[in-house]
mmCIF file of C-alpha atoms in Angstrom:
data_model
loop_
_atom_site.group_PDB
_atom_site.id
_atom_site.type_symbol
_atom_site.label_atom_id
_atom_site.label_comp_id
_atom_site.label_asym_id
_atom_site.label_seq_id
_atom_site.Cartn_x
_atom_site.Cartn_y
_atom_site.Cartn_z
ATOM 1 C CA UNK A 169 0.000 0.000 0.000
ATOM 2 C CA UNK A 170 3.070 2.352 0.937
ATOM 3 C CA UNK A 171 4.394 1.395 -2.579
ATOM 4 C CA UNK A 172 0.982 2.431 -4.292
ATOM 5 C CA UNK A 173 1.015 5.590 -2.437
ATOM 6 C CA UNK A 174 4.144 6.656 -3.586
ATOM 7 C CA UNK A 175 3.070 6.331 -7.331
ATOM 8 C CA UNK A 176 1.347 9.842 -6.690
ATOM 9 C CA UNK A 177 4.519 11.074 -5.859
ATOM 10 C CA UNK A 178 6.233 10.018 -8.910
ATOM 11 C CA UNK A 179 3.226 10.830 -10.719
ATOM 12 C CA UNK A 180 3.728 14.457 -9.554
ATOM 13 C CA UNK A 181 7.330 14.406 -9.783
ATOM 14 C CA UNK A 182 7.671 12.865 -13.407
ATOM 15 C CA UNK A 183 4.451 14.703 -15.090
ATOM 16 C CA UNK A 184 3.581 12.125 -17.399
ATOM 17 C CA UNK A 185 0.660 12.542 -19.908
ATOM 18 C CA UNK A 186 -2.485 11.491 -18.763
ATOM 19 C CA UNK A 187 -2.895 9.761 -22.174
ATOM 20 C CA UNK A 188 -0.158 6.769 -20.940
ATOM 21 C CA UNK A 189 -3.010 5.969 -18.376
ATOM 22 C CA UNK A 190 -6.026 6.148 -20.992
ATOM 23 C CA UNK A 191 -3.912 3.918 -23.228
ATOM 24 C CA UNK A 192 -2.548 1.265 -20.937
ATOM 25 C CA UNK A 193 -6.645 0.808 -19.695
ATOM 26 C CA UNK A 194 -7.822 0.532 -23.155
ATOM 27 C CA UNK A 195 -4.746 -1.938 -23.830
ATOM 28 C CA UNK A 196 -6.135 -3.806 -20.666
ATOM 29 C CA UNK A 197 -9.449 -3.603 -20.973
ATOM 30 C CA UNK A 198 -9.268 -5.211 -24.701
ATOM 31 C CA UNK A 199 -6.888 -7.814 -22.924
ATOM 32 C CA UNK A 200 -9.131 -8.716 -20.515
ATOM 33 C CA UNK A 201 -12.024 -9.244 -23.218
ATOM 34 C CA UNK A 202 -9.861 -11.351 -25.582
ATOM 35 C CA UNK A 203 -8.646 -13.265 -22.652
ATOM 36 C CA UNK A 204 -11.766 -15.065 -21.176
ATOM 37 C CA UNK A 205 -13.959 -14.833 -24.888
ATOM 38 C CA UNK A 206 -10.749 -17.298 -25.458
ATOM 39 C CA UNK A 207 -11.724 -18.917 -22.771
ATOM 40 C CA UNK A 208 -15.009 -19.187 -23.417
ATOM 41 C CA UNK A 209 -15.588 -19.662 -26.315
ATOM 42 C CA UNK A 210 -12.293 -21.874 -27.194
ATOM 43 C CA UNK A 211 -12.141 -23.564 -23.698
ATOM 44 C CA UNK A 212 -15.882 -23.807 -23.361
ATOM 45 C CA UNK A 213 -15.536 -22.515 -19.475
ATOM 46 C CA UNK A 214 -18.357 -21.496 -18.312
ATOM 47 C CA UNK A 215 -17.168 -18.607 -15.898
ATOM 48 C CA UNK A 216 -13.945 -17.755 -17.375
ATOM 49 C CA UNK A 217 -11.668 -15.463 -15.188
ATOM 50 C CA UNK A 218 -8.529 -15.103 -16.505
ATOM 51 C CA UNK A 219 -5.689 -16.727 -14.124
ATOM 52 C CA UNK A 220 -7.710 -15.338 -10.685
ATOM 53 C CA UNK A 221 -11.651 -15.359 -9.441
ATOM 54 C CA UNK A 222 -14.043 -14.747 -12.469
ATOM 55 C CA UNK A 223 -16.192 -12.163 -10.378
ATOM 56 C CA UNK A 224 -12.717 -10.309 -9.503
ATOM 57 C CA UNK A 225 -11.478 -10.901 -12.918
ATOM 58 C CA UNK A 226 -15.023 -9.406 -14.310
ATOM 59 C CA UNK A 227 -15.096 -6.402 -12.304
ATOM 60 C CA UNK A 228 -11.568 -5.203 -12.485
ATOM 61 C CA UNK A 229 -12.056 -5.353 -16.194
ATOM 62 C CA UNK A 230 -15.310 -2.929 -15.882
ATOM 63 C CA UNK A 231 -12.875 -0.509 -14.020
ATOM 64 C CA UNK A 232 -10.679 -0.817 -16.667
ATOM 65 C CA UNK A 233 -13.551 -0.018 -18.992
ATOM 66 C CA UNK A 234 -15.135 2.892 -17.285
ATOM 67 C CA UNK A 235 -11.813 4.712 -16.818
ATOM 68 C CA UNK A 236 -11.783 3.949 -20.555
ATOM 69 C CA UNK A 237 -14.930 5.863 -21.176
ATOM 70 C CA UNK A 238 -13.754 8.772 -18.498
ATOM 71 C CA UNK A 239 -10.576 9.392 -21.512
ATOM 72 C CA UNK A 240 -13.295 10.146 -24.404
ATOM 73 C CA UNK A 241 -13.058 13.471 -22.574
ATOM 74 C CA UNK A 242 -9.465 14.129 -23.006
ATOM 75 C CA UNK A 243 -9.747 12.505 -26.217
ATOM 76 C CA UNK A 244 -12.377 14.933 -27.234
ATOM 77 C CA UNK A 245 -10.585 17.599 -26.311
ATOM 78 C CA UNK A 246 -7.523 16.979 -27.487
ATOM 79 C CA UNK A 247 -8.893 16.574 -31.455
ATOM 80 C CA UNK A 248 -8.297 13.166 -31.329
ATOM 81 C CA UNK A 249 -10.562 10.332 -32.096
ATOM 82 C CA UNK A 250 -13.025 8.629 -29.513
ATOM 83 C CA UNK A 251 -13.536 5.872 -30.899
ATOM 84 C CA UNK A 252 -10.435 3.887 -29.306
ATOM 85 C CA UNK A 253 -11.837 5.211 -25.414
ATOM 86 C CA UNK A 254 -15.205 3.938 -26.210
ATOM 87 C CA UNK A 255 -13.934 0.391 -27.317
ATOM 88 C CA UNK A 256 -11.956 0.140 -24.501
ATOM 89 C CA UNK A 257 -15.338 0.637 -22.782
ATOM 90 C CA UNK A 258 -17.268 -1.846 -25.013
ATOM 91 C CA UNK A 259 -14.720 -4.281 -23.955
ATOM 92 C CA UNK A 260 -14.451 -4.397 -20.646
ATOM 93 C CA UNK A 261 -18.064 -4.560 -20.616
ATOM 94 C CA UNK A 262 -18.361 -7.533 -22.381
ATOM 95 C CA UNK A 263 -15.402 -9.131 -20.375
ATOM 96 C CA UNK A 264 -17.815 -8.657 -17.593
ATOM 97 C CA UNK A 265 -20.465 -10.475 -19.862
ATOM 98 C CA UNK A 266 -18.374 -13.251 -20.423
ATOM 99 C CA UNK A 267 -17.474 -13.722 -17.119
ATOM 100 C CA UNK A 268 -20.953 -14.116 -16.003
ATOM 101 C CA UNK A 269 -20.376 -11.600 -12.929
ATOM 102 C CA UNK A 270 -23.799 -9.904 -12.039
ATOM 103 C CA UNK A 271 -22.795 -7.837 -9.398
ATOM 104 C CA UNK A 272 -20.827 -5.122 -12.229
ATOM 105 C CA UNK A 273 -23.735 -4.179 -13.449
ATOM 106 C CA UNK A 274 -25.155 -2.671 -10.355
ATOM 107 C CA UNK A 275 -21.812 -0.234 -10.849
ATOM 108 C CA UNK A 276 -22.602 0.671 -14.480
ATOM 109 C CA UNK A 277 -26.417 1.943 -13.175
ATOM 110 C CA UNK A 278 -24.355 4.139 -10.723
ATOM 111 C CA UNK A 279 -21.827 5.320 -13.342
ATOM 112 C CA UNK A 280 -24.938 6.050 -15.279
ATOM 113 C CA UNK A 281 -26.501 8.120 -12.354
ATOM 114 C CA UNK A 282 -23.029 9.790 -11.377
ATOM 115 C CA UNK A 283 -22.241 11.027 -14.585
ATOM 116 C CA UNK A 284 -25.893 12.466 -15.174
ATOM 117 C CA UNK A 285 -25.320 14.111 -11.820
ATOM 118 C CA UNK A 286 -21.817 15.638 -13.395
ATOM 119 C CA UNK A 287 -23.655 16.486 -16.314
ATOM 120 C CA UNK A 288 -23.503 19.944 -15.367
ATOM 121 C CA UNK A 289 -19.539 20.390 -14.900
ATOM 122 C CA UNK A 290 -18.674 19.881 -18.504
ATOM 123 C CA UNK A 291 -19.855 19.009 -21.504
ATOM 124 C CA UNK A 292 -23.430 18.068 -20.839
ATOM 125 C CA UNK A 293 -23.960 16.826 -24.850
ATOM 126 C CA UNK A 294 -21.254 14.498 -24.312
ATOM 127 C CA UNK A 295 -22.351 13.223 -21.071
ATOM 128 C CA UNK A 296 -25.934 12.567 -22.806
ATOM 129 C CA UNK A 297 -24.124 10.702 -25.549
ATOM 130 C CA UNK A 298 -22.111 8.475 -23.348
ATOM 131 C CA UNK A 299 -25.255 7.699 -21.543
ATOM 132 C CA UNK A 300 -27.328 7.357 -23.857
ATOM 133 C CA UNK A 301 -24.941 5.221 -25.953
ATOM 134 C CA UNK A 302 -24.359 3.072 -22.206
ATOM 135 C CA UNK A 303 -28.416 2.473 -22.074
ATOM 136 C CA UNK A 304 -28.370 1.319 -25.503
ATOM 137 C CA UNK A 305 -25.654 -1.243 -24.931
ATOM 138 C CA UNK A 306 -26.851 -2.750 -21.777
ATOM 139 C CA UNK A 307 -30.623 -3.126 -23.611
ATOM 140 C CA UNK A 308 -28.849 -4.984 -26.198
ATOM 141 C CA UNK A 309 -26.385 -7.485 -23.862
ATOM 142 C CA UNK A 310 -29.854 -8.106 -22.004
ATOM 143 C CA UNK A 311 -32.098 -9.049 -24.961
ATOM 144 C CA UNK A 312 -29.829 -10.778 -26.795
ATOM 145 C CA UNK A 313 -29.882 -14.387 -25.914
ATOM 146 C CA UNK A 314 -26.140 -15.328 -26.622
ATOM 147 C CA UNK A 315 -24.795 -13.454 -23.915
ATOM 148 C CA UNK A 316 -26.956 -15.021 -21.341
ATOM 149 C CA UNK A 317 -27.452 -11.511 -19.262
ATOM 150 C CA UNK A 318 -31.100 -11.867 -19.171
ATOM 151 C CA UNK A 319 -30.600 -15.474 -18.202
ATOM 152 C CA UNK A 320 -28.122 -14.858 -15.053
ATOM 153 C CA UNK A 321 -30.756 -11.890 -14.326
ATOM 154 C CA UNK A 322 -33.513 -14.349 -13.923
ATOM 155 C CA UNK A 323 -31.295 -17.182 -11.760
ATOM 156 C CA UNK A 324 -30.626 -14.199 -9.612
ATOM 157 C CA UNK A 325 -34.522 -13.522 -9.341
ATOM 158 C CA UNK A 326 -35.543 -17.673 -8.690
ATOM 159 C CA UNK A 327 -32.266 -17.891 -6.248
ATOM 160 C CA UNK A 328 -33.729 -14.797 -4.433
ATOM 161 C CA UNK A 329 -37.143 -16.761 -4.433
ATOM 162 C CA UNK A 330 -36.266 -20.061 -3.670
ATOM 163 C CA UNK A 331 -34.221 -18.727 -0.441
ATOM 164 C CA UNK A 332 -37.176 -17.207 0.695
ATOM 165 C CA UNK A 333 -39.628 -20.274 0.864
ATOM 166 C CA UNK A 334 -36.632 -22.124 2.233
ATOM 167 C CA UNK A 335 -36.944 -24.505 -0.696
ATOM 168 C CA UNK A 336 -32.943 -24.910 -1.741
ATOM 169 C CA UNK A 337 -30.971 -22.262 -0.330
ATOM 170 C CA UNK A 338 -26.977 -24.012 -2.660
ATOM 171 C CA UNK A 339 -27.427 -21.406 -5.293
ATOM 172 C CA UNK A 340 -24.842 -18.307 -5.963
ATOM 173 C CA UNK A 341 -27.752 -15.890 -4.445
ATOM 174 C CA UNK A 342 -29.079 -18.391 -1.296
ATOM 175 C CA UNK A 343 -25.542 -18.683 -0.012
ATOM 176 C CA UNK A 344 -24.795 -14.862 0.069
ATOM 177 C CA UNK A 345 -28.696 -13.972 1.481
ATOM 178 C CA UNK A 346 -27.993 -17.277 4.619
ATOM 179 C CA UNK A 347 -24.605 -15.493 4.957
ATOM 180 C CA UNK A 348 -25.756 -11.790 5.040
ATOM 181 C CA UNK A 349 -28.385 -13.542 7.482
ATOM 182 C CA UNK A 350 -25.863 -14.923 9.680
ATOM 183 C CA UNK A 351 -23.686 -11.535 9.209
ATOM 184 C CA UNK A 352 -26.922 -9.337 10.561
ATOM 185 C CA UNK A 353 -26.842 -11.490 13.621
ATOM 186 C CA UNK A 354 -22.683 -12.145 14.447
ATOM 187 C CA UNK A 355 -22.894 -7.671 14.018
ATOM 188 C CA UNK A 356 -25.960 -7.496 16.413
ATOM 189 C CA UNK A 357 -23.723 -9.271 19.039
ATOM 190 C CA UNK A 358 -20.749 -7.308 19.048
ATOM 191 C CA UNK A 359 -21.628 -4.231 17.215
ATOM 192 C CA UNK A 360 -18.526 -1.828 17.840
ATOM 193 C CA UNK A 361 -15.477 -4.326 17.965
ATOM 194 C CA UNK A 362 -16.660 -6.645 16.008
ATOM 195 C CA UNK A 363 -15.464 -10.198 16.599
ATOM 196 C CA UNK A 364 -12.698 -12.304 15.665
ATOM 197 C CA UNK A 365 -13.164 -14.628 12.715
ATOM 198 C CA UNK A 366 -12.149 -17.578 14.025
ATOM 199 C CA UNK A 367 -14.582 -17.064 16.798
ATOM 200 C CA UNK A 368 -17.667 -15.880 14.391
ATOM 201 C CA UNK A 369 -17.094 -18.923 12.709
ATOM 202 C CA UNK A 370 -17.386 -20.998 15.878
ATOM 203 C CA UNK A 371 -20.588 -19.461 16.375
ATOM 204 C CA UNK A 372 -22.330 -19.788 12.852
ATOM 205 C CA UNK A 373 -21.316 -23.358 13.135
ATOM 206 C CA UNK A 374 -23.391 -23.329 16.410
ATOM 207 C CA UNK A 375 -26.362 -21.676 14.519
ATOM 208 C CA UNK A 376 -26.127 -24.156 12.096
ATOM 209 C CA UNK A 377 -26.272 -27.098 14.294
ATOM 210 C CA UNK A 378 -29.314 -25.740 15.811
ATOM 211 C CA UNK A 379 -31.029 -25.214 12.614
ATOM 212 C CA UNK A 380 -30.671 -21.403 12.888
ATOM 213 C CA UNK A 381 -29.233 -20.951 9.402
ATOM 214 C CA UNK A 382 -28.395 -23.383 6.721
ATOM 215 C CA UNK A 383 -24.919 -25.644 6.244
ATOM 216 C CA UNK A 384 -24.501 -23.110 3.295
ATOM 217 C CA UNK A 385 -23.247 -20.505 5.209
ATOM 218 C CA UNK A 386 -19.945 -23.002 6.331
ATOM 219 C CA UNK A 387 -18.351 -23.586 3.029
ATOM 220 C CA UNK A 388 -17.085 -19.498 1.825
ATOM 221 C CA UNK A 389 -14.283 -18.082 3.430
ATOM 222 C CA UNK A 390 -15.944 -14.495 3.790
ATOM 223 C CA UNK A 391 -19.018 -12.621 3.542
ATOM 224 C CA UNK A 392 -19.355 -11.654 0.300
ATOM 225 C CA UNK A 393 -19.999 -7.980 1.568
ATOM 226 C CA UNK A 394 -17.667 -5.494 2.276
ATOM 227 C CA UNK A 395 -19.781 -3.423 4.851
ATOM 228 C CA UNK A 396 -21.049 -6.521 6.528
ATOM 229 C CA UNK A 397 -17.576 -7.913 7.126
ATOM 230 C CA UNK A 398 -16.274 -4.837 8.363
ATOM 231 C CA UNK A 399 -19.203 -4.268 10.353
ATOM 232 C CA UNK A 400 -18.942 -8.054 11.915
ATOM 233 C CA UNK A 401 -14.571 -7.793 12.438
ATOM 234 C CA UNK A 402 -14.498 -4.807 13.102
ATOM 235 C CA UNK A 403 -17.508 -3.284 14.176
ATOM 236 C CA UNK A 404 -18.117 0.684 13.760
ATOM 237 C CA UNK A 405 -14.049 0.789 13.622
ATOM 238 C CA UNK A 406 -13.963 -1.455 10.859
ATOM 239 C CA UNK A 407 -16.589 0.125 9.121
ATOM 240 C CA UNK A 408 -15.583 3.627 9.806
ATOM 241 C CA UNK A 409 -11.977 2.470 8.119
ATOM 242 C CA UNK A 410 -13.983 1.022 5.506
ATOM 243 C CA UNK A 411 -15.834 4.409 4.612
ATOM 244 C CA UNK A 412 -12.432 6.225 4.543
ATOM 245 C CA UNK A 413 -10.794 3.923 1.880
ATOM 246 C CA UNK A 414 -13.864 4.358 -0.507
ATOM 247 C CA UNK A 415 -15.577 7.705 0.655
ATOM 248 C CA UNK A 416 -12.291 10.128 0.927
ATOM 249 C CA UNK A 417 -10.664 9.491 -2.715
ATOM 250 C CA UNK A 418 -14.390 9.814 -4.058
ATOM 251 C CA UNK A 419 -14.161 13.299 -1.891
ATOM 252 C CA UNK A 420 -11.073 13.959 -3.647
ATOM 253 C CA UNK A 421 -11.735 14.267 -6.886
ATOM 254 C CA UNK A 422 -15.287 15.241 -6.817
ATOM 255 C CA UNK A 423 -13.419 18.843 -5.294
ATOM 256 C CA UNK A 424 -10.962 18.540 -8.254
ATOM 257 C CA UNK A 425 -13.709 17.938 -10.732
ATOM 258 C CA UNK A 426 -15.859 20.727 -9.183
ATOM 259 C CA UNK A 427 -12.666 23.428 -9.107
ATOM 260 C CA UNK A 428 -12.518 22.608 -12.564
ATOM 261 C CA UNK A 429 -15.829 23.810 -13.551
ATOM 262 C CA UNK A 430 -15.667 26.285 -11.582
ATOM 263 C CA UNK A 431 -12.712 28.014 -12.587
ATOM 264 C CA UNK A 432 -13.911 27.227 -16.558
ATOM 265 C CA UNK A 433 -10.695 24.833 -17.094
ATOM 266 C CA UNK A 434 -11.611 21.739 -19.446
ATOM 267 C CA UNK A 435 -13.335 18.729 -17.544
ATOM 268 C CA UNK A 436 -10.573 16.832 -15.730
ATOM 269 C CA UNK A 437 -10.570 13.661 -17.162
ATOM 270 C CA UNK A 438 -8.445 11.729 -14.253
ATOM 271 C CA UNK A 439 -10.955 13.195 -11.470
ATOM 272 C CA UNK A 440 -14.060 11.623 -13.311
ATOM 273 C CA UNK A 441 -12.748 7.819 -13.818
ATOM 274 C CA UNK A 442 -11.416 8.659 -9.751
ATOM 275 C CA UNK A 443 -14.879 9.201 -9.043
ATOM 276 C CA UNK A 444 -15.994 6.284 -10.866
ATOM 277 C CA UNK A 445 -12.793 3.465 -9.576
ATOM 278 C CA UNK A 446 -14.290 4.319 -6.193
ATOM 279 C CA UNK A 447 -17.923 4.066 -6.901
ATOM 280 C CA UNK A 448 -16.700 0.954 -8.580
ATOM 281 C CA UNK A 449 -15.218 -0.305 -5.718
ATOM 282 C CA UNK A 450 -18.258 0.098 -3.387
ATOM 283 C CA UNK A 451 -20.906 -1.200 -6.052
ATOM 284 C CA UNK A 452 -19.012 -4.649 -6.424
ATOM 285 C CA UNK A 453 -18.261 -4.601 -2.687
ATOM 286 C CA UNK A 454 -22.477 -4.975 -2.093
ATOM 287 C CA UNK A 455 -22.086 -8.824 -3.220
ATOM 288 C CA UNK A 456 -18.321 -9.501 -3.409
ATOM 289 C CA UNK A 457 -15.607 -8.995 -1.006
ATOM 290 C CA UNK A 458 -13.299 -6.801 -3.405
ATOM 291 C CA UNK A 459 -10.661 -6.149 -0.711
ATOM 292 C CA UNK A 460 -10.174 -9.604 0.508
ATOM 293 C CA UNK A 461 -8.137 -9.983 -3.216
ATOM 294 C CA UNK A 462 -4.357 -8.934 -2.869
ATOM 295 C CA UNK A 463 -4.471 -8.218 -6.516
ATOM 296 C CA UNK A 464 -8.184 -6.497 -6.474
ATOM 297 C CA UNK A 465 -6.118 -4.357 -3.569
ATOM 298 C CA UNK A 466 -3.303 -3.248 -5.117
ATOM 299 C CA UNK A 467 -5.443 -2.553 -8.643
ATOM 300 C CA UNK A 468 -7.519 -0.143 -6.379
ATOM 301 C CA UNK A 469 -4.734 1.743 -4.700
ATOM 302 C CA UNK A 470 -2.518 2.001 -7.676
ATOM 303 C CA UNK A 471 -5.803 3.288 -9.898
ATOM 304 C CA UNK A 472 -6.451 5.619 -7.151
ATOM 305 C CA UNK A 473 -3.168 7.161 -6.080
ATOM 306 C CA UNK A 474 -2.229 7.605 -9.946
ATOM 307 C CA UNK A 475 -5.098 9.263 -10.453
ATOM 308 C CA UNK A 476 -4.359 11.639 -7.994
ATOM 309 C CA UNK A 477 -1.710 12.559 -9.028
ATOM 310 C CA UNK A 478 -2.465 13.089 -12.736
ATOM 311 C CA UNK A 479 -5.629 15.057 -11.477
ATOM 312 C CA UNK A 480 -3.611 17.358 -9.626
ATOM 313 C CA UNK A 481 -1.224 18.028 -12.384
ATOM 314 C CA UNK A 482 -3.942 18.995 -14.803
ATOM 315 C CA UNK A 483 -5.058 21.754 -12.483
ATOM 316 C CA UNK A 484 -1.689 23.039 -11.787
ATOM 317 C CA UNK A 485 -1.619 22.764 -15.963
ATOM 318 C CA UNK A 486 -4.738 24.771 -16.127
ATOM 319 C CA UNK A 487 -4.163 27.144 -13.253
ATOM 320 C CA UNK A 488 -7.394 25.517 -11.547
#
């Protein structure tokens, strides 16, 4: 993490063009998608995910994506051509596709609201197009039948349903609700601390034994929540700490993005796909646990410390 935080440093220090970011994301993002279609399609996997998990794999490639889109603004401004950004953007949308990750999509809707919300601070025409052409793509993923959105939409919906009735609770949704279950109730005993998680296990294997939740909620190794296993190892604390990884680099470059429009500078570019790595970050965190990866980790704090720093060297570029 030190390591990551000096990158803003050297980002400062060095001054190198924003467009080495936008580039190497693009690069990544196209990767990403070539990487598990080959998998596949070639392998015939059915949740490809590169070399690591394929709901990690997914949703780093989305970041990679949406940075991707952030660039059409430098690209726009800069008279070059927008169409590389916005394929960078198609593709690490359909890496998540391929990987069959649900839990991305939940991100793009709040991409989608954030941007409408910074629709104001630049180039609202643009905004409207990138939106609009966003909508568009997601209504065709979901109707088309070859890329099986609507179809892992709908297992979400029955897994949802057949938890409730308590009619088979071993599906991808059951075993995250009997876990967020079991979460609610391990918080409710220790709610500022938090407990340890050898001894939380101890005591949702007790649960279990007495019929209080289902054997489900033995077999994964976390939560599948970020707040909820903050909340239950480290109670407020943990959550507090939490807040401050996600909320305070969000607060960071929303006041860079907002200086910029105030001060009539072009939209800064690095302080919009901040704004949306964080957002990221939390969305997938609501059903995965994005910071129990060590690379998912690193990927966030090198995205976000970079960032920083190329933020801050287009304002001191633009005297904002």
């Amino acid at each position: 993490m030190l390591w990551a935080a000096g990158a803003r440093a050297r980002v400062l220090r060095a001054r190198p063009p924003s467009r080495a970011l936008w580039w190497g994301v693009i690069a990544g993002a196209v990767g990403a998608m070539c990487f598990v279609g080959w998998q596949r399609i070639v392998l015939a996997m059915e949740r490809p995910g590169g070399m690591i998990n394929a709901i990690t794999f997914g949703d780093i490639a989305l970041t990679m994506g949406m940075v991707a889109l952030a660039a059409t603004i430098d690209f726009r401004r800069e008279g070059k051509s927008v169409l590389w950004p916005l394929l960078g953007g198609l593709a690490g949308i359909l890496a998540l596709v391929m990987t069959g990750t649900r839990g991305g999509w939940i991100a793009l809707a709040l991409a989608a609201l954030l941007c409408m919300r910074l629709a104001h601070l630049g180039s609202s025409r643009n905004v409207r197009l990138l939106i609009g052409a966003g909508v568009a793509l997601a209504a065709v993923l979901y109707f088309v039948p070859a890329t099986e959105v609507q179809l892992r939409v709908q297992q979400g919906i029955d897994d949802v349903r057949r938890w409730e009735s308590g009619e088979y609770k071993f599906t991808n949704m059951g075993i995250r609700l009997e876990l967020w279950k079991g979460a609610g109730m391990l918080i409710a005993q220790h709610p500022w601390v938090g407990q340890d998680p050898a001894v939380a296990h101890e005591q949702v294997v007790r649960w279990v034994k007495d019929g209080t939740l289902s054997d489900v909620a033995l077999a994964p190794q976390h939560l599948h929540n970020d707040v909820l296993q903050a909340l239950a190892s480290g109670g407020v604390f943990g959550l507090l700490a939490l807040v401050g990884i996600l909320a305070a680099p969000f607060a960071f470059f929303a006041r860079q993005a907002k200086l910029a429009a105030l001060r009539g500078a072009p939209p800064n570019a690095p302080a919009l796909a901040g704004m949306l790595v964080a957002l990221g970050y939390f969305a997938f965190g609501l059903t995965e646990m994005m910071f129990w990866s060590g690379k998912a980790c690193i990927f966030y704090a090198l995205m976000i410390f970079i960032l920083m720093g190329l933020s801050l060297n287009q304002k001191e570029e633009f005297g904002n």
